[in-house]
CSV table of C-alpha atoms in Angstrom, one decimal:
chain,number,residue,atom,x,y,z
X,21,MET,CA,183.8,148.2,191.0
X,22,GLU,CA,182.3,144.8,191.7
X,23,LYS,CA,180.1,143.2,189.1
X,24,LEU,CA,177.1,141.2,190.5
X,25,SER,CA,174.4,139.1,189.0
X,26,HIS,CA,171.1,138.6,190.7
X,27,ALA,CA,167.7,138.3,188.9
X,28,PRO,CA,165.2,140.8,190.3
X,29,THR,CA,162.5,138.1,189.7
X,30,ASP,CA,164.3,135.6,191.9
X,31,PRO,CA,161.7,134.5,194.5
X,32,GLU,CA,164.0,135.0,197.5
X,33,PHE,CA,164.9,138.5,196.2
X,34,VAL,CA,161.2,139.4,195.6
X,35,GLN,CA,160.4,138.5,199.2
X,36,ASN,CA,163.5,140.1,200.7
X,37,PRO,CA,165.8,142.2,198.6
X,38,TYR,CA,167.7,143.6,201.5
X,39,PRO,CA,170.4,140.9,201.9
X,40,PHE,CA,171.4,141.4,198.2
X,41,TYR,CA,171.6,145.2,198.8
X,42,ASP,CA,173.9,144.5,201.8
X,43,GLN,CA,176.1,142.3,199.7
X,44,ALA,CA,176.3,144.9,197.0
X,45,ARG,CA,177.0,147.7,199.4
X,46,ALA,CA,179.9,145.8,201.1
X,47,SER,CA,182.0,146.5,198.0
X,48,GLY,CA,181.5,150.2,198.0
X,49,ASP,CA,179.1,153.0,197.0
X,50,LEU,CA,178.7,151.6,193.4
X,51,PHE,CA,178.4,148.2,191.8
X,52,PHE,CA,177.6,146.9,188.3
X,53,TRP,CA,174.3,145.0,188.2
X,54,SER,CA,174.5,142.6,185.2
X,55,GLU,CA,170.8,142.1,184.8
X,56,TYR,CA,170.2,145.8,184.4
X,57,ASN,CA,173.5,146.4,182.5
X,58,ALA,CA,174.0,149.5,184.6
X,59,VAL,CA,176.1,151.0,187.4
X,60,CYS,CA,174.0,151.1,190.6
X,61,ALA,CA,174.3,153.5,193.5
X,62,VAL,CA,173.7,151.5,196.6
X,63,SER,CA,174.8,153.6,199.6
X,64,HIS,CA,172.8,156.4,201.1
X,65,ALA,CA,175.5,158.9,200.3
X,66,ALA,CA,175.8,157.9,196.7
X,67,VAL,CA,172.0,157.7,196.0
X,68,GLY,CA,171.5,161.1,197.6
X,69,ALA,CA,174.4,162.6,195.5
X,70,PHE,CA,173.1,161.2,192.2
X,71,LEU,CA,169.6,162.4,192.8
X,72,LYS,CA,170.9,165.9,193.4
X,73,ASP,CA,173.6,166.0,190.8
X,74,ARG,CA,172.6,168.3,187.9
X,75,ARG,CA,175.1,166.4,185.6
X,76,PHE,CA,172.6,163.6,185.6
X,77,GLY,CA,169.0,163.8,184.4
X,78,ARG,CA,165.9,161.8,183.8
X,79,GLU,CA,165.9,162.1,180.0
X,80,ILE,CA,168.3,160.0,177.9
X,81,PRO,CA,170.4,162.3,175.8
X,82,GLU,CA,168.8,162.5,172.4
X,83,GLU,CA,171.6,160.8,170.5
X,84,PHE,CA,171.3,157.7,172.8
X,85,ALA,CA,167.5,157.5,172.9
X,86,PRO,CA,166.2,154.1,171.7
X,87,THR,CA,163.8,153.9,168.8
X,88,ILE,CA,160.3,153.4,170.2
X,89,PRO,CA,158.3,150.6,168.5
X,90,ASP,CA,155.1,151.7,166.8
X,91,HIS,CA,152.9,149.7,169.2
X,92,LEU,CA,154.3,151.6,172.2
X,93,LYS,CA,154.2,155.1,170.8
X,94,PRO,CA,150.8,156.0,172.5
X,95,PHE,CA,152.4,155.3,175.9
X,96,TYR,CA,155.5,157.2,175.3
X,97,ALA,CA,153.6,160.1,173.8
X,98,VAL,CA,152.1,160.6,177.2
X,99,GLU,CA,155.5,160.1,179.0
X,100,ALA,CA,156.9,162.8,176.7
X,101,HIS,CA,155.0,165.5,178.8
X,102,SER,CA,155.6,164.0,182.2
X,103,MET,CA,157.7,166.2,184.5
X,104,LEU,CA,159.0,163.0,186.1
X,105,GLU,CA,160.7,162.1,182.9
X,106,LEU,CA,162.0,165.6,181.9
X,107,ASN,CA,165.2,167.6,182.5
X,108,PRO,CA,165.3,171.4,182.9
X,109,PRO,CA,164.1,173.8,181.5
X,110,ARG,CA,160.9,171.9,180.6
X,111,HIS,CA,160.9,170.1,184.0
X,112,THR,CA,161.3,173.5,185.8
X,113,ARG,CA,158.4,175.1,184.0
X,114,LEU,CA,156.0,172.1,184.4
X,115,ARG,CA,156.8,171.6,188.1
X,116,GLY,CA,156.5,175.3,188.9
X,117,LEU,CA,153.0,175.4,187.3
X,118,VAL,CA,151.9,172.2,189.1
X,119,LEU,CA,153.0,173.5,192.4
X,120,ARG,CA,150.9,176.6,191.9
X,121,ALA,CA,147.9,174.4,192.0
X,122,PHE,CA,149.1,171.5,194.2
X,123,THR,CA,149.7,173.7,197.2
X,124,SER,CA,150.5,172.6,200.8
X,125,ARG,CA,147.4,174.5,202.0
X,126,ARG,CA,145.2,172.6,199.6
X,127,ILE,CA,146.7,169.2,200.7
X,128,ALA,CA,146.4,170.0,204.5
X,129,ALA,CA,142.8,170.9,204.1
X,130,LEU,CA,142.1,167.3,202.9
X,131,GLU,CA,142.7,165.8,206.3
X,132,PRO,CA,139.0,165.8,207.5
X,133,GLU,CA,137.9,164.4,204.2
X,134,ILE,CA,140.5,161.6,204.3
X,135,THR,CA,139.5,160.8,207.9
X,136,THR,CA,135.8,160.5,207.0
X,137,LEU,CA,136.6,158.3,204.0
X,138,CYS,CA,138.7,156.0,206.1
X,139,HIS,CA,135.9,155.6,208.6
X,140,GLU,CA,133.4,154.9,205.8
X,141,LEU,CA,135.6,152.2,204.3
X,142,ILE,CA,136.1,150.5,207.7
X,143,ASP,CA,132.3,150.5,208.2
X,144,SER,CA,132.2,148.3,205.1
X,145,PHE,CA,134.8,145.8,206.2
X,146,PRO,CA,133.7,142.1,206.0
X,147,GLN,CA,133.2,140.1,209.1
X,148,ALA,CA,135.3,137.2,207.8
X,149,ASP,CA,139.0,137.4,206.8
X,150,PHE,CA,139.6,139.8,203.9
X,151,ASP,CA,142.3,141.5,201.8
X,152,LEU,CA,143.0,144.9,203.3
X,153,LEU,CA,144.7,146.1,200.1
X,154,ASP,CA,141.4,145.7,198.2
X,155,ALA,CA,139.1,147.0,201.0
X,156,TYR,CA,141.2,149.9,202.2
X,157,ALA,CA,144.8,150.5,200.9
X,158,ARG,CA,143.8,150.8,197.2
X,159,ARG,CA,140.6,152.7,197.9
X,160,VAL,CA,141.9,155.6,200.0
X,161,PRO,CA,144.4,157.1,197.5
X,162,VAL,CA,142.3,156.6,194.4
X,163,ILE,CA,139.2,158.1,195.8
X,164,ILE,CA,141.0,161.1,197.2
X,165,ILE,CA,142.9,161.8,194.0
X,166,ALA,CA,139.6,161.5,192.0
X,167,ARG,CA,138.0,164.0,194.3
X,168,LEU,CA,141.1,166.3,194.2
X,169,LEU,CA,141.2,166.2,190.4
X,170,GLY,CA,137.4,166.7,190.1
X,171,VAL,CA,136.5,163.5,188.3
X,172,PRO,CA,133.8,161.1,189.5
X,173,GLU,CA,134.9,158.7,192.2
X,174,THR,CA,132.4,156.3,190.8
X,175,ARG,CA,135.1,155.7,188.1
X,176,ALA,CA,137.6,154.6,190.8
X,177,ASP,CA,137.7,151.0,189.5
X,178,ASP,CA,138.6,152.2,186.0
X,179,LEU,CA,141.2,154.6,187.4
X,180,LEU,CA,142.7,151.7,189.4
X,181,GLN,CA,142.8,149.4,186.4
X,182,TRP,CA,144.3,152.0,184.1
X,183,SER,CA,146.9,152.9,186.7
X,184,ASN,CA,147.9,149.3,187.3
X,185,ASP,CA,148.2,148.5,183.6
X,186,MET,CA,150.3,151.6,182.8
X,187,VAL,CA,152.6,151.2,185.8
X,188,ALA,CA,153.3,147.6,184.8
X,189,MET,CA,155.4,149.0,181.9
X,190,TYR,CA,158.1,149.5,184.5
X,191,VAL,CA,158.1,146.0,186.0
X,192,SER,CA,161.1,143.8,185.4
X,193,GLY,CA,160.5,141.2,182.7
X,194,ARG,CA,157.4,142.8,181.0
X,195,THR,CA,155.8,140.9,178.2
X,196,ARG,CA,154.0,141.9,175.0
X,197,ALA,CA,150.7,141.2,176.7
X,198,ILE,CA,151.6,143.7,179.5
X,199,GLU,CA,152.5,146.2,176.8
X,200,ASP,CA,149.3,145.8,175.0
X,201,ARG,CA,147.3,146.2,178.2
X,202,ALA,CA,149.3,149.4,179.0
X,203,ILE,CA,148.6,150.9,175.5
X,204,GLU,CA,144.8,150.2,175.8
X,205,ALA,CA,144.8,151.7,179.3
X,206,THR,CA,146.8,154.7,178.1
X,207,GLU,CA,144.4,155.4,175.3
X,208,ASP,CA,141.3,155.0,177.6
X,209,PHE,CA,142.9,157.2,180.3
X,210,VAL,CA,143.8,159.9,177.9
X,211,ALA,CA,140.3,160.0,176.4
X,212,PHE,CA,138.8,160.1,179.9
X,213,MET,CA,141.0,162.9,181.1
X,214,ARG,CA,140.6,164.9,177.8
X,215,SER,CA,136.9,165.0,178.3
X,216,TYR,CA,137.2,166.4,181.8
X,217,VAL,CA,139.9,169.0,180.8
X,218,ASP,CA,137.6,170.2,178.1
X,219,GLU,CA,134.7,170.4,180.6
X,220,LYS,CA,136.7,172.3,183.2
X,221,ARG,CA,138.0,174.8,180.6
X,222,ALA,CA,134.4,175.6,179.8
X,223,ALA,CA,133.2,175.6,183.4
X,224,PRO,CA,136.0,175.9,186.1
X,225,ALA,CA,135.3,174.5,189.5
X,226,ASP,CA,137.3,174.2,192.8
X,227,ASP,CA,139.3,171.2,191.8
X,228,LEU,CA,142.8,170.4,190.8
X,229,ILE,CA,142.2,170.2,187.0
X,230,SER,CA,140.6,173.7,187.1
X,231,HIS,CA,143.5,175.1,189.1
X,232,LEU,CA,146.0,173.5,186.8
X,233,ILE,CA,144.3,175.1,183.9
X,234,ALA,CA,144.4,178.5,185.6
X,235,ALA,CA,148.0,178.1,186.8
X,236,GLU,CA,150.3,180.5,184.9
X,237,GLU,CA,154.0,181.5,185.2
X,238,ASP,CA,155.7,184.1,183.1
X,239,GLY,CA,152.7,184.1,180.7
X,240,GLU,CA,152.9,180.3,180.1
X,241,LYS,CA,150.2,177.8,180.9
X,242,LEU,CA,150.0,174.0,180.7
X,243,THR,CA,149.0,172.7,177.3
X,244,THR,CA,146.1,170.2,177.1
X,245,ASP,CA,148.6,167.4,176.5
X,246,GLU,CA,150.7,168.5,179.5
X,247,LEU,CA,147.5,168.8,181.7
X,248,ILE,CA,146.4,165.3,180.7
X,249,THR,CA,149.8,163.8,181.4
X,250,THR,CA,150.2,165.6,184.7
X,251,CYS,CA,146.8,164.3,185.9
X,252,ILE,CA,147.8,160.8,184.9
X,253,LEU,CA,151.1,161.1,186.6
X,254,LEU,CA,149.5,162.4,189.9
X,255,LEU,CA,147.3,159.3,189.9
X,256,ASN,CA,149.7,156.7,188.7
X,257,ALA,CA,152.8,157.7,190.7
X,258,GLY,CA,151.0,158.8,193.8
X,259,HIS,CA,148.5,156.0,193.9
X,260,GLU,CA,151.0,153.1,193.3
X,261,ALA,CA,153.4,154.3,195.9
X,262,THR,CA,150.8,155.0,198.5
X,263,VAL,CA,149.1,151.6,198.1
X,264,HIS,CA,152.4,149.8,198.5
X,265,THR,CA,153.6,151.9,201.4
X,266,LEU,CA,150.3,151.5,203.3
X,267,GLY,CA,150.3,147.7,202.8
X,268,ASN,CA,153.9,147.4,203.7
X,269,ALA,CA,153.5,149.6,206.8
X,270,VAL,CA,150.4,147.6,208.1
X,271,LYS,CA,152.4,144.4,207.6
X,272,THR,CA,155.4,145.8,209.5
X,273,LEU,CA,153.4,147.2,212.3
X,274,LEU,CA,151.3,144.1,212.9
X,275,GLU,CA,154.3,141.9,212.9
X,276,ARG,CA,155.8,144.1,215.6
X,277,ASP,CA,152.5,144.7,217.5
X,278,ILE,CA,152.8,148.4,217.1
X,279,ARG,CA,149.4,150.2,217.2
X,280,GLU,CA,150.2,153.8,217.9
X,281,VAL,CA,150.9,155.8,214.8
X,282,ASP,CA,152.3,159.3,214.4
X,283,ALA,CA,154.4,161.1,211.8
X,284,LYS,CA,157.6,159.4,213.1
X,285,VAL,CA,156.1,156.0,212.6
X,286,VAL,CA,155.1,157.0,209.0
X,287,GLU,CA,158.7,158.2,208.3
X,288,GLU,CA,160.2,155.0,209.6
X,289,ALA,CA,157.8,152.9,207.6
X,290,LEU,CA,158.9,154.8,204.5
X,291,ARG,CA,162.5,154.2,205.3
X,292,PHE,CA,162.2,150.6,206.4
X,293,ASP,CA,160.2,149.2,203.4
X,294,PRO,CA,159.7,151.8,200.7
X,295,PRO,CA,157.4,151.3,197.7
X,296,LEU,CA,160.0,152.2,195.0
X,297,HIS,CA,163.4,150.6,195.0
X,298,LEU,CA,165.0,151.8,191.7
X,299,PHE,CA,165.2,155.2,190.0
X,300,ASP,CA,167.3,155.7,186.9
X,301,ARG,CA,169.4,158.7,186.0
X,302,TRP,CA,171.3,159.4,182.8
X,303,ALA,CA,174.7,161.3,182.5
X,304,ILE,CA,174.2,164.4,180.4
X,305,GLU,CA,177.9,165.2,180.5
X,306,ASP,CA,181.2,163.3,181.1
X,307,CYS,CA,182.1,163.3,184.8
X,308,GLU,CA,183.7,161.3,187.5
X,309,VAL,CA,181.5,160.4,190.6
X,310,PHE,CA,182.5,158.1,193.5
X,311,GLY,CA,185.6,157.0,191.6
X,312,HIS,CA,183.8,156.0,188.4
X,313,ALA,CA,184.1,157.8,185.1
X,314,PHE,CA,180.7,158.3,183.5
X,315,LYS,CA,180.3,159.2,179.8
X,316,ARG,CA,177.4,161.2,178.5
X,317,GLY,CA,174.5,158.7,177.9
X,318,ASP,CA,175.6,156.3,180.7
X,319,LYS,CA,172.9,155.2,183.1
X,320,VAL,CA,173.1,155.0,186.9
X,321,SER,CA,170.4,153.2,188.8
X,322,CYS,CA,169.7,154.6,192.3
X,323,LEU,CA,168.7,151.8,194.7
X,324,LEU,CA,166.4,153.7,197.0
X,325,GLY,CA,165.6,150.6,199.1
X,326,ALA,CA,169.3,150.0,199.6
X,327,ALA,CA,170.0,153.6,200.6
X,328,ASN,CA,167.3,153.5,203.3
X,329,ARG,CA,169.0,150.4,204.9
X,330,ASP,CA,172.6,151.7,204.8
X,331,PRO,CA,174.3,151.2,208.2
X,332,ALA,CA,176.6,154.1,207.5
X,333,ALA,CA,173.5,156.4,207.6
X,334,TYR,CA,171.2,154.5,210.1
X,335,THR,CA,172.3,152.6,213.2
X,336,ASP,CA,171.0,149.0,213.1
X,337,PRO,CA,169.1,149.7,209.8
X,338,HIS,CA,167.2,146.4,209.6
X,339,THR,CA,165.4,147.2,212.9
X,340,PHE,CA,162.1,149.2,212.8
X,341,ASP,CA,162.6,152.1,215.2
X,342,PRO,CA,160.3,155.2,214.9
X,343,ALA,CA,162.6,157.1,217.4
X,344,ARG,CA,165.7,156.6,215.3
X,345,LYS,CA,168.0,159.5,214.3
X,346,GLY,CA,169.5,159.8,210.9
X,347,PRO,CA,169.3,161.6,207.6
X,348,VAL,CA,166.0,162.0,205.7
X,349,ASN,CA,165.1,158.8,203.9
X,350,VAL,CA,165.1,158.7,200.1
X,351,ALA,CA,161.7,157.0,199.6
X,352,PHE,CA,160.4,160.0,197.8
X,353,GLY,CA,163.6,160.6,195.8
X,354,GLY,CA,165.5,163.8,196.0
X,355,GLY,CA,166.8,166.8,194.1
X,356,ILE,CA,164.6,168.5,191.5
X,357,HIS,CA,162.6,165.3,191.0
X,358,PHE,CA,161.6,164.9,194.7
X,359,CYS,CA,158.1,163.6,194.6
X,360,VAL,CA,155.6,166.5,194.3
X,361,GLY,CA,152.9,164.4,195.9
X,362,ALA,CA,154.9,163.5,199.0
X,363,PRO,CA,152.9,165.8,201.4
X,364,LEU,CA,149.7,164.2,200.2
X,365,ALA,CA,151.1,160.7,200.5
X,366,ARG,CA,152.4,161.4,204.1
X,367,LEU,CA,149.0,162.8,205.1
X,368,GLU,CA,147.1,159.8,203.6
X,369,LEU,CA,149.4,157.3,205.3
X,370,ARG,CA,149.3,158.9,208.7
X,371,VAL,CA,145.5,159.3,208.7
X,372,ALA,CA,144.8,155.9,207.2
X,373,LEU,CA,147.0,154.1,209.7
X,374,GLN,CA,145.7,156.1,212.7
X,375,VAL,CA,142.1,155.5,211.8
X,376,LEU,CA,142.6,151.8,211.0
X,377,PHE,CA,144.2,151.0,214.4
X,378,GLU,CA,141.8,153.2,216.4
X,379,ARG,CA,138.8,151.5,214.8
X,380,CYS,CA,140.3,148.0,214.6
X,381,PRO,CA,142.4,147.6,217.7
X,382,LYS,CA,142.3,143.8,217.4
X,383,ILE,CA,143.3,143.7,213.7
X,384,ALA,CA,145.7,140.8,213.0
X,385,LEU,CA,147.3,139.0,210.1
X,386,ALA,CA,145.1,136.1,208.8
X,387,SER,CA,148.0,134.7,206.8
X,388,ARG,CA,151.6,135.4,206.0
X,389,PRO,CA,151.8,138.2,203.5
X,390,LYS,CA,153.8,137.7,200.3
X,391,TYR,CA,155.4,140.4,198.2
X,392,ALA,CA,154.4,140.6,194.5
X,393,ASN,CA,156.9,140.1,191.7
X,394,VAL,CA,156.8,143.7,190.6
X,395,PHE,CA,160.4,145.0,191.0
X,396,HIS,CA,161.4,147.8,190.8
X,397,PHE,CA,158.3,148.5,192.9
X,398,HIS,CA,158.0,146.7,196.2
X,399,GLY,CA,154.6,145.8,197.5
X,400,LEU,CA,152.4,143.0,198.6
X,401,GLU,CA,150.3,140.6,196.5
X,402,ALA,CA,147.6,140.8,199.2
X,403,LEU,CA,147.3,141.5,202.9
X,404,HIS,CA,144.7,139.2,204.5
X,405,VAL,CA,143.6,140.3,207.9
X,406,ARG,CA,140.9,139.7,210.5
X,407,THR,CA,139.4,142.4,212.7
């Protein structure tokens, strides 16, 4: 296995990580990334296999779990109830309960509401050049999830800030200042959600919090802490990914003068420039995979962005081609941790892009977009446009 060194904060990598992925993939399905001190899966076949392999999980085996510093305990107390971070059987129970409330019918019914919201936001676009991320990409998912949960959309700015501060905990090279902001955001977000969970318990409504409270499987319901964490997860994970994907997709389409959007365009945008590039798994038993012997407690980092550009899976992978053939991309992960919010994200992306190009047929880039230094996420600092 080849050992490679490449800082994820390197400016060239931040703007275009794909050449490094190509270099890493040239030596095989796996390589060792020195900066992460981890084996990385870099091919589509390997990433897909690790995401589905039950010998690997999201939880670090207990005997290898690091000691959490006191100042970070509030953040990880919330993470402890996140189905994204759990292995079966707790993951199975939580996901099953969430899916009873987060149904495909409920998501599909949101399309008219998302369409109306997109039109309202476009009605408020400035006449001069402006940042489409602030005016549109960040607003659509946070307002929709607020309405879906049943919390006031007037608190959208707070939800955005809390989400951004908490998600920064996963950015490469985080600092103590980032950690302190994340803890403050966690405590504020938990207090906010607890008040609404209590309110919905007393007076249920037709919203996701009430349906999560009512969800029951084999006599078990979500605890209050599980409810709070699930609501935070749905906002943080879904919002962050949708904002990045929407921004990346608009950039890609404008650079290629593509204005017609359908489900195939959305899928190709997810493959071509996905919002999440790295997803860790931990060996929960000794095993050999793709020629490498893993011991219980070893980490493998699945490079989703690399898998989506693998020439063994996709012909001419660095070309944007909505008509392409190939396997399902791994932008939303795979296996038991496949993103529960994927149907909502796909719907928001399709509607937001369709309405944007229908209403703003002359929209154009006002300056060259730059990606933010936020690996292992992959999204723009800003997207300045003129309409």
